[in-house]
Each structure stands twice: as C-alpha cells, then as structure tokens.
mmCIF file of C-alpha atoms and ligand atoms in Angstrom:
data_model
loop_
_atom_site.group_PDB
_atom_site.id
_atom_site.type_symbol
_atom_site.label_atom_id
_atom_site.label_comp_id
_atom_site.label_asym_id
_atom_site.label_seq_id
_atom_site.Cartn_x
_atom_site.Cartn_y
_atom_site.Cartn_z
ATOM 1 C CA UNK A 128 -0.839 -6.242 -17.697
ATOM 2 C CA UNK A 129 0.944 -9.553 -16.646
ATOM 3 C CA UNK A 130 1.336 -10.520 -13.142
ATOM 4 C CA UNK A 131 4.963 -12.344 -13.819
ATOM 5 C CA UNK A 132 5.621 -15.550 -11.589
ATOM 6 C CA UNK A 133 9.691 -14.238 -11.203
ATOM 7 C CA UNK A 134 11.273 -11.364 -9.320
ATOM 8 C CA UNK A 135 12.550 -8.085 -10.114
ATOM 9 C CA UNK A 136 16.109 -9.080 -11.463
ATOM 10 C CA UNK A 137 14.166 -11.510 -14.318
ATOM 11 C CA UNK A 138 12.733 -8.974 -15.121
ATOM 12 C CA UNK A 139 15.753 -6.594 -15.441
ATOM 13 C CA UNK A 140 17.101 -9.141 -17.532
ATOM 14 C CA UNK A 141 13.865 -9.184 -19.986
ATOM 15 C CA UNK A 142 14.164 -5.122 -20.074
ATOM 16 C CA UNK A 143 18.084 -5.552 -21.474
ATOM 17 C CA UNK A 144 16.993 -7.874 -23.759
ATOM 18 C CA UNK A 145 14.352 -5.638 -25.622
ATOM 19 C CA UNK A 146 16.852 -2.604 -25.136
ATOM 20 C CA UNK A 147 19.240 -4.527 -26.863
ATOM 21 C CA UNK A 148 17.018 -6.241 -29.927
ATOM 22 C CA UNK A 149 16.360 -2.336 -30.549
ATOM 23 C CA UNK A 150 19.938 -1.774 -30.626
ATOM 24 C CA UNK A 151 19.722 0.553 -27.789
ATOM 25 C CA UNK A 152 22.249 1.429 -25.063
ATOM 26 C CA UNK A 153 19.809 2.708 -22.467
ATOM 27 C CA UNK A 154 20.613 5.875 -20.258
ATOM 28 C CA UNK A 155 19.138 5.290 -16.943
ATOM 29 C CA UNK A 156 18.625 6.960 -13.564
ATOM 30 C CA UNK A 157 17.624 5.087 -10.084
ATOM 31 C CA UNK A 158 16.095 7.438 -7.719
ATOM 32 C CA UNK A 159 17.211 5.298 -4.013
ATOM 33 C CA UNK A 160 20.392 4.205 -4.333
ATOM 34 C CA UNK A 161 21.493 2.907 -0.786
ATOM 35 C CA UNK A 162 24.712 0.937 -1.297
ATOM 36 C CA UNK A 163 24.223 0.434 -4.832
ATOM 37 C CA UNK A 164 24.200 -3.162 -4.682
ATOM 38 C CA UNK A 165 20.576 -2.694 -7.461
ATOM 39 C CA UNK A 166 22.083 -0.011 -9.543
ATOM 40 C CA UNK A 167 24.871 -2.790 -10.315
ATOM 41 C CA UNK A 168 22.682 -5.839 -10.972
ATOM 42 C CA UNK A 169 20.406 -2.843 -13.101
ATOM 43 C CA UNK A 170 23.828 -2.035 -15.224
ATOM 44 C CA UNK A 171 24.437 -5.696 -15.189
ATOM 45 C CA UNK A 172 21.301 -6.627 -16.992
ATOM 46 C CA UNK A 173 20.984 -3.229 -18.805
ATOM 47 C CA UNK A 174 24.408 -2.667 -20.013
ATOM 48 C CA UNK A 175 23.633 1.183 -20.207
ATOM 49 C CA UNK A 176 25.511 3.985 -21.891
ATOM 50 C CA UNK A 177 25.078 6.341 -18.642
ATOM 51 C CA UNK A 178 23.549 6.087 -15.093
ATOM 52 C CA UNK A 179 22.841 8.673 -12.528
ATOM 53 C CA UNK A 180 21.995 7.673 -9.307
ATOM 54 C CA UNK A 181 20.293 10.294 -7.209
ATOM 55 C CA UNK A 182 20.062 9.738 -3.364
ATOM 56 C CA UNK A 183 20.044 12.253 -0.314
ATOM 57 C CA UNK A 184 21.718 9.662 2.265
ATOM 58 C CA UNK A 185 20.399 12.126 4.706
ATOM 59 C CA UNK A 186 18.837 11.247 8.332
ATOM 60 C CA UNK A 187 16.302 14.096 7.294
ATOM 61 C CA UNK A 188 15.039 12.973 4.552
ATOM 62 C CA UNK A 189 13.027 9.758 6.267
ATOM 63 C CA UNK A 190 11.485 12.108 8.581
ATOM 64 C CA UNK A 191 8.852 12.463 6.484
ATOM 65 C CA UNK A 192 7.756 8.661 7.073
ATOM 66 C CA UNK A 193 5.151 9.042 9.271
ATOM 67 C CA UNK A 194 3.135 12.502 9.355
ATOM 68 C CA UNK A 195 1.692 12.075 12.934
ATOM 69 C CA UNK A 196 3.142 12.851 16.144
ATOM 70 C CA UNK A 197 2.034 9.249 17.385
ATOM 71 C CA UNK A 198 3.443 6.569 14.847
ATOM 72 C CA UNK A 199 -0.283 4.640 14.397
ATOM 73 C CA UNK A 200 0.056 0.978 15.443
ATOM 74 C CA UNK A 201 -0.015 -0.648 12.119
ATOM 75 C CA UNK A 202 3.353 1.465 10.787
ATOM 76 C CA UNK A 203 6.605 -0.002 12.731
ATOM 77 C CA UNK A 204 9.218 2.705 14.079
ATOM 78 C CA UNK A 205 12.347 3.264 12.011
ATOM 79 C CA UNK A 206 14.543 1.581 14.661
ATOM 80 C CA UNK A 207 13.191 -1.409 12.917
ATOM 81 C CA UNK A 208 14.979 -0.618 9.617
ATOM 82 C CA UNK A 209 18.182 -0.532 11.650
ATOM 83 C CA UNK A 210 19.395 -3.568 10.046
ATOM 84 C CA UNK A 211 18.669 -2.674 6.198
ATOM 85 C CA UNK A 212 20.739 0.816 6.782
ATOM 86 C CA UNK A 213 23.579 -0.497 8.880
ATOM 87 C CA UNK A 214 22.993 1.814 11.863
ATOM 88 C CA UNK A 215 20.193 4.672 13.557
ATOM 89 C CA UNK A 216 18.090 6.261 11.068
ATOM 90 C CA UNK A 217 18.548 9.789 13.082
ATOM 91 C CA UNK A 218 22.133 9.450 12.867
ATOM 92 C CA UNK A 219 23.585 11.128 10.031
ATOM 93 C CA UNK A 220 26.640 9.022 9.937
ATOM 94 C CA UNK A 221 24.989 5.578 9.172
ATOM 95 C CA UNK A 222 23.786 7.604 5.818
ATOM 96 C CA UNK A 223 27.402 9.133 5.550
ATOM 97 C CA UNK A 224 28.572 5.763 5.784
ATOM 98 C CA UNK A 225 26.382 4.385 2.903
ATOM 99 C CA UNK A 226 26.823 7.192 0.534
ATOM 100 C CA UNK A 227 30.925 6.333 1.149
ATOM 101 C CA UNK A 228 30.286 2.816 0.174
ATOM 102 C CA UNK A 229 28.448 3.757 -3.053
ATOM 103 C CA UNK A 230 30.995 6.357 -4.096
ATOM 104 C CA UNK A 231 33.702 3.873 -3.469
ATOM 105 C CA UNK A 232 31.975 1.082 -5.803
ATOM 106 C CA UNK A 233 31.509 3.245 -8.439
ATOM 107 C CA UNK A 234 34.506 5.384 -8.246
ATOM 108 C CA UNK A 235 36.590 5.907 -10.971
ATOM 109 C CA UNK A 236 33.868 5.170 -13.521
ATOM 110 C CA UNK A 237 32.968 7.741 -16.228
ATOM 111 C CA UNK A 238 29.998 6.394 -17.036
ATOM 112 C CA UNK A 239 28.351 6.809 -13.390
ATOM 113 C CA UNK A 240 27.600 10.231 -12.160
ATOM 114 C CA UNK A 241 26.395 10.044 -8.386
ATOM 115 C CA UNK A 242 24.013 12.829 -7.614
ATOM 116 C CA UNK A 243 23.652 13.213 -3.183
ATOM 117 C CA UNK A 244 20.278 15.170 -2.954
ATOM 118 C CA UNK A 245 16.434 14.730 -2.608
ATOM 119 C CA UNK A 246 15.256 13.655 -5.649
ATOM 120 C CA UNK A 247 13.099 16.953 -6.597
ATOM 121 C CA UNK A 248 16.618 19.068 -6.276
ATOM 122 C CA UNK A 249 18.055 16.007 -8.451
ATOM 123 C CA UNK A 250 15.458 16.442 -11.208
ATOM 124 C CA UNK A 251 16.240 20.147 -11.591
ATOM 125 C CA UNK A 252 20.593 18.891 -12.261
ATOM 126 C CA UNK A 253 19.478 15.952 -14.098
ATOM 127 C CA UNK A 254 17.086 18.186 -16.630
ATOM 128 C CA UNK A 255 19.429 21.025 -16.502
ATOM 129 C CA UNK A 256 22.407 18.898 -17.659
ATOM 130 C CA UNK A 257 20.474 16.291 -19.905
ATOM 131 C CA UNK A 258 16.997 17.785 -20.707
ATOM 132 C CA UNK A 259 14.099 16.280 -20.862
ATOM 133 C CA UNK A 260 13.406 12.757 -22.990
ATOM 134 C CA UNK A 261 16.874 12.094 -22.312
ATOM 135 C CA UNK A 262 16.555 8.552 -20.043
ATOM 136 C CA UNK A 263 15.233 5.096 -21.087
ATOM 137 C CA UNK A 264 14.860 3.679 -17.852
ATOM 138 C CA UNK A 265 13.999 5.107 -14.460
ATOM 139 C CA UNK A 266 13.822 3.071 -11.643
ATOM 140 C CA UNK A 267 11.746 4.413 -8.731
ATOM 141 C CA UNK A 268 12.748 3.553 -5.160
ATOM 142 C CA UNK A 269 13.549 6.705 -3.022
ATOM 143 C CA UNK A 270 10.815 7.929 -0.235
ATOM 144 C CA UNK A 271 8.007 5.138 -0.523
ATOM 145 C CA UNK A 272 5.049 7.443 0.882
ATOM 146 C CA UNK A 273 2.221 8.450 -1.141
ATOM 147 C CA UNK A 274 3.061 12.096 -2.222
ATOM 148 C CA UNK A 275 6.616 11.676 -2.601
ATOM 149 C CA UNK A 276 6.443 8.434 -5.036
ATOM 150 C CA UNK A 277 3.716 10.440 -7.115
ATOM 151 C CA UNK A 278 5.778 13.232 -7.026
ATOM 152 C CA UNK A 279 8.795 11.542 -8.347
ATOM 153 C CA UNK A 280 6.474 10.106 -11.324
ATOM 154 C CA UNK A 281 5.141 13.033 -12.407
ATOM 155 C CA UNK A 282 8.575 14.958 -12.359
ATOM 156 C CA UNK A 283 10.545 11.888 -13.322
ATOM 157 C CA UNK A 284 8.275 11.178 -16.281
ATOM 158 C CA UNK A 285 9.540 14.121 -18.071
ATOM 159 C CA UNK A 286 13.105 13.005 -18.325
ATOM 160 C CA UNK A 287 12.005 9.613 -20.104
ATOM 161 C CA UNK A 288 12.146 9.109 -23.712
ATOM 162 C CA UNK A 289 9.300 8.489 -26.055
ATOM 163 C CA UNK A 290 9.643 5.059 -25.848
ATOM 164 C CA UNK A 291 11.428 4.904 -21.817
ATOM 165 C CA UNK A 292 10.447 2.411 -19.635
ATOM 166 C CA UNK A 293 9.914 3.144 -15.640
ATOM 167 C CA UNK A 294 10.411 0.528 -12.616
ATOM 168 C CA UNK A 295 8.573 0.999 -9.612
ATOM 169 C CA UNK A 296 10.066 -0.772 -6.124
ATOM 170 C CA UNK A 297 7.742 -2.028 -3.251
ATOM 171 C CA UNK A 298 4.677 -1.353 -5.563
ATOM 172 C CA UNK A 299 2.050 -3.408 -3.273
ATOM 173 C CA UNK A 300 -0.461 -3.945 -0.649
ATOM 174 C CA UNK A 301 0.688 -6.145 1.653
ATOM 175 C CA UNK A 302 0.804 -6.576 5.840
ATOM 176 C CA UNK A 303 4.577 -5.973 5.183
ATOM 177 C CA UNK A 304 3.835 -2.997 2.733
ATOM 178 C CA UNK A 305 1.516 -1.785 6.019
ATOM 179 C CA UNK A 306 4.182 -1.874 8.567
ATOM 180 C CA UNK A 307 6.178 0.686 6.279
ATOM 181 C CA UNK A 308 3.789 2.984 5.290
ATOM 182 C CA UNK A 309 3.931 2.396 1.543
ATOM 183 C CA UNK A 310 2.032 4.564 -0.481
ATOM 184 C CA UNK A 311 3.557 3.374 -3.910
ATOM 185 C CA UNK A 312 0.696 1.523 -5.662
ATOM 186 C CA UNK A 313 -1.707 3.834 -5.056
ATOM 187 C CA UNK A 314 0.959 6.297 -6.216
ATOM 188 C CA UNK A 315 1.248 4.691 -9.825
ATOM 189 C CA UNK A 316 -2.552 3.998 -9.778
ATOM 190 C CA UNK A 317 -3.216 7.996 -9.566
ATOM 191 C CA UNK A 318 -0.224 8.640 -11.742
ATOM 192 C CA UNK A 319 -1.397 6.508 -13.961
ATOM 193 C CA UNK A 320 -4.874 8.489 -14.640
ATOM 194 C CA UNK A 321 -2.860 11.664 -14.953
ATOM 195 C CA UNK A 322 -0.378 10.381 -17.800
ATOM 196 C CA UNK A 323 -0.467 7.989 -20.804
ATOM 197 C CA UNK A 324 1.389 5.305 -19.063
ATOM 198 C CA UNK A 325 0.533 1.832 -18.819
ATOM 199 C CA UNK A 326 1.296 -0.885 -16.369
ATOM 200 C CA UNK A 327 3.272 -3.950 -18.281
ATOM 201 C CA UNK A 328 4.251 -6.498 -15.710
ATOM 202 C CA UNK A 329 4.023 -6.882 -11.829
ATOM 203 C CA UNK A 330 5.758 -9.327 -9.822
ATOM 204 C CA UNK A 331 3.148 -11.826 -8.100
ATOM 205 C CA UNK A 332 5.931 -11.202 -4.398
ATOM 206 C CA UNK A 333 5.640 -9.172 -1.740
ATOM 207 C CA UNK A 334 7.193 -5.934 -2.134
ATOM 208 C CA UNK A 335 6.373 -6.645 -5.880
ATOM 209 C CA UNK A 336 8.349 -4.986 -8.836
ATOM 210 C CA UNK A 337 5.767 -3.130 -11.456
ATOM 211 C CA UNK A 338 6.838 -2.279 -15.117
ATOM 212 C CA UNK A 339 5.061 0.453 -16.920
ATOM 213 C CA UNK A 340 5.826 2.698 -20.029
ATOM 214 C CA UNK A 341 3.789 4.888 -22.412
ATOM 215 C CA UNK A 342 0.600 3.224 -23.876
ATOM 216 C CA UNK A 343 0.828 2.239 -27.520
ATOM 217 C CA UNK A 344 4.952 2.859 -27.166
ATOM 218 C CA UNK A 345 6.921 0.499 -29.105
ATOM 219 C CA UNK A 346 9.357 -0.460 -26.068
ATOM 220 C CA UNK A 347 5.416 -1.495 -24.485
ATOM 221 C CA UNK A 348 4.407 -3.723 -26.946
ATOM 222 C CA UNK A 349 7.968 -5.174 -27.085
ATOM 223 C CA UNK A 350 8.224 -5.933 -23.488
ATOM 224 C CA UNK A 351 4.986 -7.283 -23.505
ATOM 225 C CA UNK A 352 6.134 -10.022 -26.387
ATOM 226 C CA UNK A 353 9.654 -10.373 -24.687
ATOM 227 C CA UNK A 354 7.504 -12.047 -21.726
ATOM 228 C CA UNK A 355 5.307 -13.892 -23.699
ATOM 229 C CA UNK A 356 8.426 -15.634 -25.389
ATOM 230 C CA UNK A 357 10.485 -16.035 -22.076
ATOM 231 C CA UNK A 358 9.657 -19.006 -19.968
ATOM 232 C CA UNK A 359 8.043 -16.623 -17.547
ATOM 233 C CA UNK A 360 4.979 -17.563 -15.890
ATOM 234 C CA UNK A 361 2.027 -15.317 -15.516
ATOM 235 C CA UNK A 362 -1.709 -14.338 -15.506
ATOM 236 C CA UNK A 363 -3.077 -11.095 -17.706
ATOM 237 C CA UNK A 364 -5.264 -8.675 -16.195
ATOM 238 C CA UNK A 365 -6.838 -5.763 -17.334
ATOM 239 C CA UNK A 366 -4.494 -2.901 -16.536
ATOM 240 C CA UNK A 367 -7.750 -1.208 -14.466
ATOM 241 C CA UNK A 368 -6.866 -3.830 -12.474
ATOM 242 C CA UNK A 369 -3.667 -2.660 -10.701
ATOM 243 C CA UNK A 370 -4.616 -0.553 -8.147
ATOM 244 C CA UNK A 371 -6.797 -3.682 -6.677
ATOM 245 C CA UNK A 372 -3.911 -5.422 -6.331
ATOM 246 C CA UNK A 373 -2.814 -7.119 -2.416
ATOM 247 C CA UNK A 374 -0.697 -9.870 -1.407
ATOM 248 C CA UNK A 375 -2.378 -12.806 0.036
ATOM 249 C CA UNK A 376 -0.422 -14.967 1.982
ATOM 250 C CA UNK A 377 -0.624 -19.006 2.166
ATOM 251 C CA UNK A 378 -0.987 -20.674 5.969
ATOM 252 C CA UNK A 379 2.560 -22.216 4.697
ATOM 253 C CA UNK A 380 3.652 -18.132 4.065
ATOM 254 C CA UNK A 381 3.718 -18.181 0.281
ATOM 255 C CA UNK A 382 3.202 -14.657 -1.078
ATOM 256 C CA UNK A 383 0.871 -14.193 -4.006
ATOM 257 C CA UNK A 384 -0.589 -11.339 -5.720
ATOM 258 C CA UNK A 385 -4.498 -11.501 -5.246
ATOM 259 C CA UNK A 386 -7.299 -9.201 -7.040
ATOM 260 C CA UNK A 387 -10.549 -11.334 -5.202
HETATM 261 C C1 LIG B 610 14.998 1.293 -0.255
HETATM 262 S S1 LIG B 610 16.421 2.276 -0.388
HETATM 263 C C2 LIG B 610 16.908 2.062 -2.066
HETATM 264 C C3 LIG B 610 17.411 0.706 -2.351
HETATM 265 C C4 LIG B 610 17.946 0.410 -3.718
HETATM 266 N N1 LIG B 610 17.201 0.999 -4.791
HETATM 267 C C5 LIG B 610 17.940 -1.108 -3.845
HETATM 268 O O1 LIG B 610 17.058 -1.668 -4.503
HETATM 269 O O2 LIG B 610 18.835 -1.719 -3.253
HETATM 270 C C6 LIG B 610 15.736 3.869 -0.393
HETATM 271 C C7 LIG B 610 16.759 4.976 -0.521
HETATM 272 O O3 LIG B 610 16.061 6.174 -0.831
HETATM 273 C C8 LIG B 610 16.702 7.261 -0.208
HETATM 274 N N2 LIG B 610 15.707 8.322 -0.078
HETATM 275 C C9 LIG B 610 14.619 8.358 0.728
HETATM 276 N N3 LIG B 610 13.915 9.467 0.528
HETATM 277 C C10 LIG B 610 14.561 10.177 -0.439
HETATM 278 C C11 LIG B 610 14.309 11.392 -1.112
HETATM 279 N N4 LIG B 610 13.237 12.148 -0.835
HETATM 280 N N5 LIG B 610 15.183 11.802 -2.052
HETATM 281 C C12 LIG B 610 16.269 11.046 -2.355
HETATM 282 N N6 LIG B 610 16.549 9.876 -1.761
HETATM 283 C C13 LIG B 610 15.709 9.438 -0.825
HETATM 284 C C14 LIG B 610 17.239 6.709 1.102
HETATM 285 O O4 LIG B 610 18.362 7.449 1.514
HETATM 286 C C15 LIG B 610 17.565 5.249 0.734
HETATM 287 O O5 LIG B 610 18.931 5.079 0.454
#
C-alpha cells in the first residue's frame, strides 16, 4: 500500500489514466452524492461510459449518526454540519433542496441516472437493472458509521467488475474523524478480511481518500505502477498496516498520516 503525498482528485486523475491505457470507459456509481460537485470532478477525471449516483437526501437517513440518546462528548451535534448541507439536518427541505440542485446539474444527460434512496434499496435497482460485475469504479461516501460503510462494501462489492476499483471517503482516524463519528477505516479494515480486496493508496490528509481493488487484479498492479511513474510522493507499507493508520497533527497544524 502507498500512503500518497496528494489528495483525492490526483488521485482520480491517476485512476482515468489506467482506465484509459486499458482502453476502458469505466461505468461507475458514487454512493453520497450531495450536490454533485465530486461526481463531476469523478466524470471529469474518469470520462465514464455511465454513472449512477445513489443518495436518499432524506433528514431520516442521518438519524442513525449517533446510536445513544445522549450524543457522547467527543461526537459534535449535527447542527454543526449546518454549513456543509446548506440548512437543518431535521429539516427535510435543506435535503429537498440539494437533491434539486443535483438533478438540475445533471439534467438532461443520458449518461447519468440519479437514483434518490438509501443505498441498500439502491443496490437492489442498480443489480436488478445492471447485474452484478457490471461497475468499474465505486466510490463510497454515503452514511460514514461503522455498520453502514461495511454494509455498503460488502453489498457494493458485488456490482464491481473483476478488475473494478473502489474509493473510500473520510477513511481515517483523526480528532476531526472523532467529532463525526466515523467508522470508515475500521469498516474497510474488517471488509477487508472478509473479501479479496486490497488497499492500493491512501492519502497522507485528514479525512484521507483510500484506493483498494481485488488482490492480484490487473487494474491493482496497474494502479500501483501508474503511482510509481507519476511524480507522486509516498511511503509503502504493508497493507496489514491500514487499519493502524491516524492522523497526527504538527504544532503548526500540518496533517500527516502516522502508523507509530
Ligand atoms: C458527505 S456527503 C457526500 C459528498 C460527496 N460524495 C462529495 O464528495 O462531495 C454524504 C451524503 O450521503 C447521503 N447519505 C447518508 N446516509 C445515506 C444512506 N444510508 N443512503 C444513501 N445516502 C446517504 C447524504 O444525504 C449526503 O448527501
């Protein structure tokens, strides 16, 4: 595994590039789709044949951030995600609002289908009218607590080709990963003993990006060799190494990805 000195949209860019040495036109999903404004830059950098993007933009489905009656002092309330969403987060209409502003920037485009529902109800359309192996890329960034990310991998994984690649969001440890409640690296760490995937690259930032596809795939070994010929940065670690991962952070408030 490399920890890559660049952020997640380098690393888009290195994921078109092998896609397209293959002479592939990747079909890709994003599970978390907000206003879109990622699903672009990924079908900027991707250039893909098709894209569903599967969000509930419901109030109800964040209720399931916190399972205890008294939100523990390390986990912030939702109120303080106000900004990100653009209004309350037990209003319905600030969700309304963002699923209008995706529909509009996609509208009219054949190659976008735009799926509104929890991403378990979205698996069942997406298999029924795709089947399974039918994606190359899934990008993971719906509900970020434990069950829900592992969930999504172990249903998701399904719908990925042979040799699919799959993009994990907020995959850290982190004082900032703390105050949310993320539960996605020790998501991928489990999933990861439960199916032949392998991690490829990480993102030494906060609220880090991880890579990871099938171990021994051909799209692993070529994304792998894409970053040693780009002008990336990074360190290699044992892939047993991931789910030690944290974020240590400089007195002058650099982020960097520690496993002391
Ligand atoms: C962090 S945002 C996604 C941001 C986007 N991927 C980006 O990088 O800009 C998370 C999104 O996941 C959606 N979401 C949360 N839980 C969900 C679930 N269980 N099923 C489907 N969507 C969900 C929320 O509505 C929200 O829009």
């Amino acid at each position: 595994m490399k920890v890559v000195d660049c952020g997640r949209a380098r690393l888009y860019d290195i994921v078109g590039e092998v896609f397209a040495a293959a002479g592939r036109r990747p079909a890709m999903i994003e599970l978390g789709v907000h206003k879109g404004d990622n699903a672009l830059r990924l079908m900027e950098a991707l250039r893909p044949r098709h894209s569903v993007l599967v969000d509930a933009w419901s109030a109800e489905a964040l209720a399931t951030y916190s399972h205890f009656d008294k939100l523990p002092p390390w986990i912030l309330p939702l109120t303080a995600f106000e900004r990100y969403f653009g209004g309350s987060l037990s209003d319905q209409a600030t969700f309304d609002r963002t699923y209008e502003t995706a529909c509009q920037r996609f509208a009219g485009r054949g190659d976008v289908e735009i799926i509104r529902a929890d991403t378990i109800s979205g698996f069942a359309q997406v298999r029924d009218s795709h089947g399974d192996g039918a994606f190359d890329f899934i990008y993971v960034d719906a509900n970020h607590q434990y069950e829900y990310v592992l969930r999504d991998l172990l249903y998701y994984q399904h719908l990925l080709s042979a040799d699919g690649v799959m993009m994990l969001n907020d995959c850290c440890h982190s004082q900032k990963g703390m105050n949310q409640n993320l539960g996605v690296l020790e998501a991928v760490g489990n999933f990861m003993k439960r199916a032949d995937f392998t991690p490829i690259a990480l993102t030494s930032t906060d609220m880090s990006d991880l890579i990871i596809a099938r171990e021994g795939s051909a799209v692993a070994k070529a994304l792998d060799a894409a970053i040693d010929a780009s002008d990336i940065g990074f360190v290699e670690v044992m892939p047993q190494m991931l789910p030690a991962a944290h974020i240590r952070v400089s007195p002058a408030g650099k982020t960097r990805v520690s496993f002391a």
